[in-house]
Short mmCIF file of C-alpha atoms and ligand atoms in Angstrom, two decimals:
data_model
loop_
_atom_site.label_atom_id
_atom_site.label_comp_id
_atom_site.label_asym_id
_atom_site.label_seq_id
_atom_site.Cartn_x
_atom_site.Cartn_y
_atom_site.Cartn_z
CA UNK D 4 0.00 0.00 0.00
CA UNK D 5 1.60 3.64 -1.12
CA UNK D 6 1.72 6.28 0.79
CA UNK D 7 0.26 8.76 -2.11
CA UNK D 8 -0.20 7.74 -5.93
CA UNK D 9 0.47 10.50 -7.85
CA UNK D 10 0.22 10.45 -11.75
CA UNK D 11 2.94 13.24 -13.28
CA UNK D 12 1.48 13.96 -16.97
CA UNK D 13 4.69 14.62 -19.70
CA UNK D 14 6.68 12.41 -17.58
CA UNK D 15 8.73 11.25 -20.71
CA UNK D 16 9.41 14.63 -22.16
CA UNK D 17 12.28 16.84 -21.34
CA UNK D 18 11.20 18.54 -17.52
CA UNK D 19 8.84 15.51 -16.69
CA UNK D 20 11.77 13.11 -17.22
CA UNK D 21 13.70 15.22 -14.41
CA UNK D 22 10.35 14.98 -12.48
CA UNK D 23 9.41 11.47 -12.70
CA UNK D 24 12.62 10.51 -12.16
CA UNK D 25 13.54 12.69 -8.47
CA UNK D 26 10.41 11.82 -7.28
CA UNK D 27 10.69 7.72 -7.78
CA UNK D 28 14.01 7.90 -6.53
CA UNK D 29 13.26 10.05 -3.24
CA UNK D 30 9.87 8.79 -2.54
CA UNK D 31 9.69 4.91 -2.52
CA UNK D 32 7.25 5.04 -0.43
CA UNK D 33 4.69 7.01 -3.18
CA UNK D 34 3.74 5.55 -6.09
CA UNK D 35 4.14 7.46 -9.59
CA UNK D 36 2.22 6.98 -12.29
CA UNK D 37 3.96 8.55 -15.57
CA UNK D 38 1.31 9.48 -18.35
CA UNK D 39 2.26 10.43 -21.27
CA UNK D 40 1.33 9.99 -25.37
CA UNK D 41 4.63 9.48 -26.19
CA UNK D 42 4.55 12.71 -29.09
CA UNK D 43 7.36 13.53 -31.08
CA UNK D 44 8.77 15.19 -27.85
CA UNK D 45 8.57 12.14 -25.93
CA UNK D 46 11.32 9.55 -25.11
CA UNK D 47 11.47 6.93 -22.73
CA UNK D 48 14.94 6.37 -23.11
CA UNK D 49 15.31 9.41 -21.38
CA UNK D 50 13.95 7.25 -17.84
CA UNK D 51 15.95 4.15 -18.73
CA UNK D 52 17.75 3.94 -15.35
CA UNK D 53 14.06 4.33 -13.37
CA UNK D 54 12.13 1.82 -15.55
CA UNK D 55 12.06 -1.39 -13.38
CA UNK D 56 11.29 0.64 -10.13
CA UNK D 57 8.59 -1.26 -8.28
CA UNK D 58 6.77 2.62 -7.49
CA UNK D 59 6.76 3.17 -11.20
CA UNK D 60 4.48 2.71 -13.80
CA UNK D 61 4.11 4.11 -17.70
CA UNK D 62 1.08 4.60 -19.24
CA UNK D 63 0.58 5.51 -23.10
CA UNK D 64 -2.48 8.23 -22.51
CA UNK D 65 -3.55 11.19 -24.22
CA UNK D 66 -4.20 14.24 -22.16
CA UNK D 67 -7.30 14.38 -23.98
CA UNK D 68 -8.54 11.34 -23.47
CA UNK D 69 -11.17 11.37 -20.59
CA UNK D 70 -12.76 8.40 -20.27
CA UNK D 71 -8.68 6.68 -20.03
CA UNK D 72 -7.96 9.26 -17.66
CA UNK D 73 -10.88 8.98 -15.30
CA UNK D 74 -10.65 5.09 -14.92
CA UNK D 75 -6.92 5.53 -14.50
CA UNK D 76 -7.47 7.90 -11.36
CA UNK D 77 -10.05 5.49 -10.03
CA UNK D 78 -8.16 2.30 -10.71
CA UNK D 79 -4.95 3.65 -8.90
CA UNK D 80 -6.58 6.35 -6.76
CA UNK D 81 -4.67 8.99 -7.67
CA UNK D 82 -4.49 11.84 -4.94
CA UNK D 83 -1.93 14.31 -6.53
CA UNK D 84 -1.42 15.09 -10.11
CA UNK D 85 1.51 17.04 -11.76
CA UNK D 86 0.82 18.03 -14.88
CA UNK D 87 3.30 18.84 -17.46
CA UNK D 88 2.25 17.18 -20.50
CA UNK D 89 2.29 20.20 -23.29
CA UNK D 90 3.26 21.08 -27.13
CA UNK D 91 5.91 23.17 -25.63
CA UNK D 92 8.10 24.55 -28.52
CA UNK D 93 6.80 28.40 -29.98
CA UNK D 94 7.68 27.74 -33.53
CA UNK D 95 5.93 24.67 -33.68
CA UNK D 96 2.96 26.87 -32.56
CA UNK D 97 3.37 29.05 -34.70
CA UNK D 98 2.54 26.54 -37.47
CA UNK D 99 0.49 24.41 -36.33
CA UNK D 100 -1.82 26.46 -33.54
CA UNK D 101 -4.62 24.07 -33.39
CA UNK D 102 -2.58 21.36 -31.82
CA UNK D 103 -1.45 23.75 -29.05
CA UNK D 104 -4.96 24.20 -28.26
CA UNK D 105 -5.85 21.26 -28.35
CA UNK D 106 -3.47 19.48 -26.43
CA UNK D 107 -2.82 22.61 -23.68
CA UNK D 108 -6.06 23.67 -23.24
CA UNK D 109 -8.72 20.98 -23.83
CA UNK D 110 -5.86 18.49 -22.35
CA UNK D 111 -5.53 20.56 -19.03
CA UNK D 112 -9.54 20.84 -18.63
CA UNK D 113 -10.11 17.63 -19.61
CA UNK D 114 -7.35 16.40 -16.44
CA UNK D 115 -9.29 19.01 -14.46
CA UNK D 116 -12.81 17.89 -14.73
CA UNK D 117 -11.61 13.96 -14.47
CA UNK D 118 -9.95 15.19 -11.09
CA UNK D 119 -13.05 17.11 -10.29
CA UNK D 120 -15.37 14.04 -10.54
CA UNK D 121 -12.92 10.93 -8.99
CA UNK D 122 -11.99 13.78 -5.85
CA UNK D 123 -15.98 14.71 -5.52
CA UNK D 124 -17.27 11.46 -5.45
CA UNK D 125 -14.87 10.21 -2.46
CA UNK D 126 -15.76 10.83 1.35
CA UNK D 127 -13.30 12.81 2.13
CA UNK D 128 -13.67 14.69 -0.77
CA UNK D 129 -10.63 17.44 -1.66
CA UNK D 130 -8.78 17.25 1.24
CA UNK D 131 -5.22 15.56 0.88
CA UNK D 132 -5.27 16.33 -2.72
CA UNK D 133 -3.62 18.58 -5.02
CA UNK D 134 -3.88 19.14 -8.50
CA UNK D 135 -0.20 20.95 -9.69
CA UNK D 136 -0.28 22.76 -12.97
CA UNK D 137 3.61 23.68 -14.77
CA UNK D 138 3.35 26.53 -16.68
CA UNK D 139 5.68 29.18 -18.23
CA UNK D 140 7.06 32.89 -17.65
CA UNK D 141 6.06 32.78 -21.63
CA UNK D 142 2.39 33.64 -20.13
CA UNK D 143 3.38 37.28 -18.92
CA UNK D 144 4.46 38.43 -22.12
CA UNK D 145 7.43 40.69 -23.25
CA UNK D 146 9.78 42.88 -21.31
CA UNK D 147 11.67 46.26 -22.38
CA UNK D 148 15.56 45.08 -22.82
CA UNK D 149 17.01 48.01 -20.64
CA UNK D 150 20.15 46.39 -19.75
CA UNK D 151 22.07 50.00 -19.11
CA UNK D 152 25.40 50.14 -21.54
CA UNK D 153 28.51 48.84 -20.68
CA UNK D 154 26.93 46.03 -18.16
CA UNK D 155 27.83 42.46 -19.34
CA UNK D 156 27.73 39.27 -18.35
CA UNK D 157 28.67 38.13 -15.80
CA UNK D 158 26.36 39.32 -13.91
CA UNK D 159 24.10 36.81 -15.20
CA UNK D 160 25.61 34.43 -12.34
CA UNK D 161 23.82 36.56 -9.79
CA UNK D 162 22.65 34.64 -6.99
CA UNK D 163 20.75 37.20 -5.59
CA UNK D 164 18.08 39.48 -6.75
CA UNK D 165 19.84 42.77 -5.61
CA UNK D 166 22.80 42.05 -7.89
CA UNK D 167 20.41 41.45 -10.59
CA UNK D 168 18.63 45.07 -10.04
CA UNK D 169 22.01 46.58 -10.55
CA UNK D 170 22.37 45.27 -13.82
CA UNK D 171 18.18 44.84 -14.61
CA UNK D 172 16.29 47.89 -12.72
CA UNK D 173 13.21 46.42 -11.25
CA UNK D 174 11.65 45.21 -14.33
CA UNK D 175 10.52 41.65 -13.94
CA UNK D 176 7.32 39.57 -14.27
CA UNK D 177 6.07 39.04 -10.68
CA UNK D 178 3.16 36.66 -9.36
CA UNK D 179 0.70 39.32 -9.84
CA UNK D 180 2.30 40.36 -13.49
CA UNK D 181 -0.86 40.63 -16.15
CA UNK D 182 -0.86 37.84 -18.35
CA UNK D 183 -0.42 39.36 -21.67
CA UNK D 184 0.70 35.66 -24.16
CA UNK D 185 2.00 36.78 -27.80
CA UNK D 186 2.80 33.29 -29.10
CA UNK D 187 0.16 30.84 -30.09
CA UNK D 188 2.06 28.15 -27.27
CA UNK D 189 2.04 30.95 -24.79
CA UNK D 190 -1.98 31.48 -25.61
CA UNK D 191 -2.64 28.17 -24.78
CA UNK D 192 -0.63 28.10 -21.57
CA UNK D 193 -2.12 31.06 -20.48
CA UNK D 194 -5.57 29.50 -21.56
CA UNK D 195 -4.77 26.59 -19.29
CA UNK D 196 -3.82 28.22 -16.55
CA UNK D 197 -7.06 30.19 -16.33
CA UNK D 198 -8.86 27.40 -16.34
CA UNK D 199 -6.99 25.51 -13.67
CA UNK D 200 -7.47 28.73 -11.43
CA UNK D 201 -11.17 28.52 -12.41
CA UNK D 202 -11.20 24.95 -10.55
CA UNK D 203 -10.18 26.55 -7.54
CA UNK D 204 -12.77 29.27 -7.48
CA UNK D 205 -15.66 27.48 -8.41
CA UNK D 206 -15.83 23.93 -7.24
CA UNK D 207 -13.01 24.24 -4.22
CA UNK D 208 -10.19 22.25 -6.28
CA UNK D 209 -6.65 22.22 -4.47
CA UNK D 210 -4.54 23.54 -6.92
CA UNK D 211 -1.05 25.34 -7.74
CA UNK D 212 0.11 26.83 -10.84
CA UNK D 213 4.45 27.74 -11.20
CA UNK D 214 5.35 29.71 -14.31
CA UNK D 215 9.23 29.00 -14.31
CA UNK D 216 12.02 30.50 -16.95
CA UNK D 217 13.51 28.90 -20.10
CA UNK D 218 14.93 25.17 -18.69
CA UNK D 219 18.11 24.06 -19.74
CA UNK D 220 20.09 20.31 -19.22
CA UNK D 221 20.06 17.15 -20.25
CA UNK D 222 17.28 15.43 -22.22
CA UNK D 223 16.17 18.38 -23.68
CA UNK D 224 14.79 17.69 -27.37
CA UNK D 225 17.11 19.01 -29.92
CA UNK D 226 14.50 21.89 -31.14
CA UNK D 227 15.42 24.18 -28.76
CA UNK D 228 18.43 26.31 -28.80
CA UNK D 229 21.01 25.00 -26.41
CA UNK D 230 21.16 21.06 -27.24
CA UNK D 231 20.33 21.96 -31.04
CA UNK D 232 23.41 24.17 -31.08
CA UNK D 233 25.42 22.00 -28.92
CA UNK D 234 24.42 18.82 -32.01
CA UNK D 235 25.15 21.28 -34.83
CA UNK D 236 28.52 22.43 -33.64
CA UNK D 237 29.33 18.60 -33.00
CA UNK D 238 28.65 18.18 -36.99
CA UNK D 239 30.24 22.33 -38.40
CA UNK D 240 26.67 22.69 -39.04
CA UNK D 241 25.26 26.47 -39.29
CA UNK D 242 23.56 28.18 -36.19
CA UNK D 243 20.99 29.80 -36.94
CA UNK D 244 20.63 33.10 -34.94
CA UNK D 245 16.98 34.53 -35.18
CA UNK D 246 17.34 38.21 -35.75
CA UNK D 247 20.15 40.10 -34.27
CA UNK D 248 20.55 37.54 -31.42
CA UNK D 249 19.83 40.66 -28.58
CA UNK D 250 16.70 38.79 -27.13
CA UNK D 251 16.90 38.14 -23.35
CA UNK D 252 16.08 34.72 -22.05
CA UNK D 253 16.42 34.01 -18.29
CA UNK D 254 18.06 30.52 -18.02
CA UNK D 255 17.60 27.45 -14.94
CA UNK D 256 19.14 23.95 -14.88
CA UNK D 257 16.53 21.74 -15.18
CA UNK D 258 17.78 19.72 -11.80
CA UNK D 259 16.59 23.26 -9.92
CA UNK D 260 13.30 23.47 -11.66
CA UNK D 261 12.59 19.66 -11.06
CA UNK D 262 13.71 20.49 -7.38
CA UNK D 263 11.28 23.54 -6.69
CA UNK D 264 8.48 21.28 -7.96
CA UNK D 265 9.36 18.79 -5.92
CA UNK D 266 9.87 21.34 -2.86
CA UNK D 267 6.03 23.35 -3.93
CA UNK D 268 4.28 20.19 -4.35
CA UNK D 269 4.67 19.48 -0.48
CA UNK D 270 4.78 22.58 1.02
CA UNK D 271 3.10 25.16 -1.64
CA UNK D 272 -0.08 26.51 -0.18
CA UNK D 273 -3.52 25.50 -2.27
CA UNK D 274 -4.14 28.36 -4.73
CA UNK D 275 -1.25 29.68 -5.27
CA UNK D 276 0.85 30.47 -7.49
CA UNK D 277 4.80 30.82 -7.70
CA UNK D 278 7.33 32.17 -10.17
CA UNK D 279 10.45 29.74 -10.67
CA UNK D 280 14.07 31.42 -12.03
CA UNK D 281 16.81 32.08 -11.08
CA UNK D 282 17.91 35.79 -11.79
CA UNK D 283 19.72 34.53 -14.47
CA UNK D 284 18.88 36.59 -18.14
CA UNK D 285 21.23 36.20 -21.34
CA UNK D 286 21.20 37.51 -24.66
CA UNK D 287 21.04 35.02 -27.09
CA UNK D 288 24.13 35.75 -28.72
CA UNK D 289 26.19 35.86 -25.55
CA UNK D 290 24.93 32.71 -24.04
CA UNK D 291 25.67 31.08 -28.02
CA UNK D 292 29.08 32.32 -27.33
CA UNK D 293 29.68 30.43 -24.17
CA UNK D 294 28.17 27.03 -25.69
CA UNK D 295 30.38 27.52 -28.52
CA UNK D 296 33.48 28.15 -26.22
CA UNK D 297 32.28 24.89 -23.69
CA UNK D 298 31.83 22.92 -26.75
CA UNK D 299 35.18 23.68 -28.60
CA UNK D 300 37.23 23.25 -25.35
CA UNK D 301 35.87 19.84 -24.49
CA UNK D 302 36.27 18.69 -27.96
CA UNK D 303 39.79 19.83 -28.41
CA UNK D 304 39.68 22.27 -30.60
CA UNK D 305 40.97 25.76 -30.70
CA UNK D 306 39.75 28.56 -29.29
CA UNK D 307 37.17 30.38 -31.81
CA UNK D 308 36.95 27.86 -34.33
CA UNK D 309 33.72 27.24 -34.36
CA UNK D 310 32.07 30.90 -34.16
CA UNK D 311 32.03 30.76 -38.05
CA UNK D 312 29.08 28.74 -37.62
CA UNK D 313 26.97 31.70 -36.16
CA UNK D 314 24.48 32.27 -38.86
CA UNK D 315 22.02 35.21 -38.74
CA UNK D 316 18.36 34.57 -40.20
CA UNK D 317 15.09 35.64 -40.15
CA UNK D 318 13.51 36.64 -36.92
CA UNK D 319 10.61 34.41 -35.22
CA UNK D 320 7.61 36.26 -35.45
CA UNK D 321 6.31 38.05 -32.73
CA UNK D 322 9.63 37.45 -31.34
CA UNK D 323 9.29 38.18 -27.35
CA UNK D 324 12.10 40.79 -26.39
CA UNK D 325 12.57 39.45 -22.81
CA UNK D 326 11.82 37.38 -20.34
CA UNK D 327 12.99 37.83 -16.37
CA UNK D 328 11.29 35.93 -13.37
CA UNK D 329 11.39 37.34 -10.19
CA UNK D 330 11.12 34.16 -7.84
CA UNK D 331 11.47 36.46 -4.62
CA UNK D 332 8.31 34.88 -3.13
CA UNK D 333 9.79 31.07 -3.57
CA UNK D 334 13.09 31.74 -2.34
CA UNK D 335 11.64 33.50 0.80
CA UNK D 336 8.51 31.26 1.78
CA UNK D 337 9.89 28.16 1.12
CA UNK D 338 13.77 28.65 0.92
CA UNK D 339 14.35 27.34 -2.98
CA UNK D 340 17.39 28.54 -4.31
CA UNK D 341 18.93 27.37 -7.05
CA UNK D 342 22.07 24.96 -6.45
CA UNK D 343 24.23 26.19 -10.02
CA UNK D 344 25.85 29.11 -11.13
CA UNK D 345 25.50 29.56 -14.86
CA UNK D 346 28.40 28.33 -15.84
CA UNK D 347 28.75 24.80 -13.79
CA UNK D 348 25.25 24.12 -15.49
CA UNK D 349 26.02 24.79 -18.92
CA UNK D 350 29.64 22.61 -18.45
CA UNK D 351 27.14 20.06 -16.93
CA UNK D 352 25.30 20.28 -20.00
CA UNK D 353 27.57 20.19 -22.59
CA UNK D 354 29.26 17.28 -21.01
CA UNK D 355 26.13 15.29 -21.32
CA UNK D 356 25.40 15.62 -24.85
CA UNK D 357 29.00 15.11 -25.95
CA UNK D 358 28.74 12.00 -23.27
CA UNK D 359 25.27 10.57 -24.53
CA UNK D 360 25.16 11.35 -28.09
CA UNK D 361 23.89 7.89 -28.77
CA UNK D 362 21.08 8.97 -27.24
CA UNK D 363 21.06 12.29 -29.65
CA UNK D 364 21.87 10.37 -32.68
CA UNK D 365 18.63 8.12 -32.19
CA UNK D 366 16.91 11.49 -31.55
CA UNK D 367 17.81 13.23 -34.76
CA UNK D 368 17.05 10.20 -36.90
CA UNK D 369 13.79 8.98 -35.72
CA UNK D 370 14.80 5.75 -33.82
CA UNK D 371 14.44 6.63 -30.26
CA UNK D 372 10.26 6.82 -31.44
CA UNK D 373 10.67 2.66 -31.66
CA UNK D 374 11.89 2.34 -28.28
CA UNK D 375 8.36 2.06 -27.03
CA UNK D 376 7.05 -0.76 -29.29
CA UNK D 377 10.23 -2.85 -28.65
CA UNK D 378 9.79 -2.21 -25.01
CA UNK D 379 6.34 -3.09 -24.22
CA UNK D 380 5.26 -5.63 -27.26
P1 LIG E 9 8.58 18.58 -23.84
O1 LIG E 9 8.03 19.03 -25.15
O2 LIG E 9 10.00 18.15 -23.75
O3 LIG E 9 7.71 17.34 -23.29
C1 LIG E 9 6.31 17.33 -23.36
C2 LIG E 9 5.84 15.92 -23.03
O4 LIG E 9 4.39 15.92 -23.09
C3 LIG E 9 6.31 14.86 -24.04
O5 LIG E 9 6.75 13.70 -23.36
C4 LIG E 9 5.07 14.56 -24.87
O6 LIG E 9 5.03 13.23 -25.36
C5 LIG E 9 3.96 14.81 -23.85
N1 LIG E 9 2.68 15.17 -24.51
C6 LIG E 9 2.49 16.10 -25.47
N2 LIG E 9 1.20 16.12 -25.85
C7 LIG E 9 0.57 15.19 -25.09
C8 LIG E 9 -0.78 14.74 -24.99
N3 LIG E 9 -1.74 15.25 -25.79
N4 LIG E 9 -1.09 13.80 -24.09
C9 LIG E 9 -0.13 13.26 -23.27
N5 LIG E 9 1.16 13.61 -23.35
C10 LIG E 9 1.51 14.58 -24.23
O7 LIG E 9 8.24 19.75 -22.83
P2 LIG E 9 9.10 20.32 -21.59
O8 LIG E 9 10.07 21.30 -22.10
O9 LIG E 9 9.55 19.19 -20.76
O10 LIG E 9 7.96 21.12 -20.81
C11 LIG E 9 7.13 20.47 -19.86
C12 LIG E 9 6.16 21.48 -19.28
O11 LIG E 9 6.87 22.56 -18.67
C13 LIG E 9 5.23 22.11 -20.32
O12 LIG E 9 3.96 22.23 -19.75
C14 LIG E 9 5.86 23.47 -20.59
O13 LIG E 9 4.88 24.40 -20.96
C15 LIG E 9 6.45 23.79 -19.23
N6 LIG E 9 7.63 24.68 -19.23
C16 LIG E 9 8.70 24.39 -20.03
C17 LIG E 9 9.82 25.21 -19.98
C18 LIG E 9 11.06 24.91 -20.81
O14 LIG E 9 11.98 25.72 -20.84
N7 LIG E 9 11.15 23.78 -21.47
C19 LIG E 9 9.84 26.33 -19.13
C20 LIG E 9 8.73 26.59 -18.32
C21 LIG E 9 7.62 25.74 -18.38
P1 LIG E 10 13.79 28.26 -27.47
O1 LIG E 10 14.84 27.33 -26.96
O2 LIG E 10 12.94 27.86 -28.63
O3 LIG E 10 12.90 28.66 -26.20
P2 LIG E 10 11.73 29.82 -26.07
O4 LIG E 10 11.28 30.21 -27.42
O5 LIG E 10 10.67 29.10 -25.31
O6 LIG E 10 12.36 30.93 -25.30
O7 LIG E 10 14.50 29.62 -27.87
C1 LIG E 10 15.30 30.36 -26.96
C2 LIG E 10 15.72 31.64 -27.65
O8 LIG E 10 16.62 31.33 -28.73
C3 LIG E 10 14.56 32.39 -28.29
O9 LIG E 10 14.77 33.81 -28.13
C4 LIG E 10 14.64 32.01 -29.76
C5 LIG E 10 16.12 31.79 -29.98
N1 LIG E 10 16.47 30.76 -30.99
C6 LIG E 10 17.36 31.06 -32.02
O10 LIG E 10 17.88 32.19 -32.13
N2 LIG E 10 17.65 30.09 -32.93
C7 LIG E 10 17.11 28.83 -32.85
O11 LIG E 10 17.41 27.97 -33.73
C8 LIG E 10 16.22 28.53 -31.77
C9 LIG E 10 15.59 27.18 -31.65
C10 LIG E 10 15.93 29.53 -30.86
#
């Protein structure tokens, strides 16, 4: 008999992995139920080492699917849901919107109303439950890039908030920032997190919503900047730069994120919500110049000899400025911090790929997609 059963949604995507995995390995005494449709941006390679855990289980599910989903919470009495599951990359979005919707929205109400019904129709009703929804600083909007002349990195391995000011002002997006979404991905997670909210207000649900910073580390699915560039210097393939390179994106190991989730699931308060980063902003172009520099030292070559590579083309449209999280409120009511400076994580990184690029190769041609049939034929 477990302690808690707890189905984590995503679970074989890039965050959820993280996720699944701390919370098997720290909590044997829970059990965790991974749900996930296995998309394009799924991989269950990626929780190899976790597979045969007694506390674990995989199930193939669609977000949307809510017949599946309500005889899954009733079969394993699921008491705690995290929910990460998502289309979660902004040019995909911004080709193929519908699927966003779909998936983020419908998905997330369809969880919601499951919950709703299973929770309602027990005796003790809502209490001892919580329904945890992942979302995105991407919500919020843009900000101004006012970083004052002259001040570069490294101040971006500010541990604190007051060395960040110095460099920032006080611009940031805060809890109580407007939600203002540009992006048809950022639409839909703002979409979604109404809706959980709306669960709270109107039927009682336990729930808590994080919006957290771009993630960074190992397992991330080679669409997004840092492990794409880190696989196309590996091959002296081009990088492409959208515009001039000068947006801001505020940047957190994926570890830390995984961490704070673990850390707000347990101790957050019921509907509430909590900004995740760690004062940590880079231009594009700067933070393309470190992974070049990481990646030509550890591969032995010279200094510089991949920047060549660095390839300027056409800007992403509706192409947010900035981003900067102000996680003030986390740090001081529940005492996250996070545990890497800048650098450490992006050596940590690179490593990795360069270390596991078996894994990558089976990513960029297809294969890792058969890993599931072979696995459970
Ligand atoms: P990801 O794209 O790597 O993984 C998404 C996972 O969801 C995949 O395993 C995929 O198979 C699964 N999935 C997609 N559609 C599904 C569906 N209809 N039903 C069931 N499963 C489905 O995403 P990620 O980067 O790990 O992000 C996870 C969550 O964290 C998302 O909700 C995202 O919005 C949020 N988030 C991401 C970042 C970031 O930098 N990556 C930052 C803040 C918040
Ligand atoms: P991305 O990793 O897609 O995350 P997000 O759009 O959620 O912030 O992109 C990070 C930043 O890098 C973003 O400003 C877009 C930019 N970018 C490029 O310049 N070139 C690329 O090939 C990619 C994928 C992103």
């Amino acid at each position: 008999m477990y302690k808690r059963s707890i189905v984590i949604t995503g679970g074989a995507g890039f965050i959820g992995s993280h996720v699944v995995r701390l919370f098997v390995n720290k909590y044997p005494e829970y059990r965790i139920i991974n749900l996930d449709k296995l998309t394009y941006a799924g991989n269950l390679a990626n929780l190899k080492d976790i597979e045969d855990r007694p506390n674990y289980r995989f199930v193939r599910m669609d977000v949307c699917d809510f017949e599946g989903f309500s005889a899954l919470m009733r079969e394993e009495h699921a008491d705690g849901i995290i929910h990460l599951a998502a289309e979660s990359h902004v040019d995909r979005s911004i080709k193929d919107p519908f699927t966003f919707a779909r998936t983020n929205v419908m998905g997330t109400l369809s969880l919601l109303q499951a919950a709703k019904i299973y929770w309602e129709s027990l005796p003790e009703g809502y209490e001892g439950k919580m329904f945890y929804h992942i979302s995105t600083d991407e919500v919020y909007g843009a900000l101004q890039m006012n970083r004052p002349e002259g001040i570069e990195p490294p101040f971006s391995t500010a541990a604190s908030s007051s060395e960040h000011h110095l460099a920032y002002g006080d611009d940031f997006f805060r809890e109580e920032t407007r939600y203002n979404p540009h992006s048809p991905y950022s639409a839909s997670k703002a979409s979604s997190d109404h809706f959980v909210r709306a669960y709270h207000d109107t039927y009682g649900m336990p729930v808590i919503v994080t919006n957290c910073s771009n993630n960074y580390g190992p397992y991330q699915f080679p669409e997004k900047l840092i492990p794409l560039f880190i696989n196309n210097i590996r091959h002296g393939k081009p990088l492409p730069v959208y515009g001039k390179g000068e947006n801001v994106r505020d940047w957190l190991f994926v570890e830390d994120h995984a961490r704070a989730i673990d850390l707000i699931f347990h101790k957050g308060r019921a509907a509430e919500t909590y900004n995740i980063g760690g004062f940590n902003e880079w231009k594009n172009i700067d933070i393309i110049r470190v992974v070049i520099r990481t990646v030509d030292r550890l591969l032995g070559n010279s200094e510089g000899h991949s920047l060549g590579l660095i390839t300027y083309v056409a800007d992403r449209l509706g192409h947010d400025a900035r981003y900067a999280i102000d996680s003030t409120k986390l740090q001081r009511e529940l005492g996250w911090e996070p545990s890497l400076q800048f650098e450490e994580g992006i050596e940590k990184t690179v490593r990795w790929y360069l270390d596991n690029q078996e894994w990558m190769d089976k990513v960029t041609s297809g294969e890792y997609q058969r890993y599931y049939e072979e696995m459970y034929k």
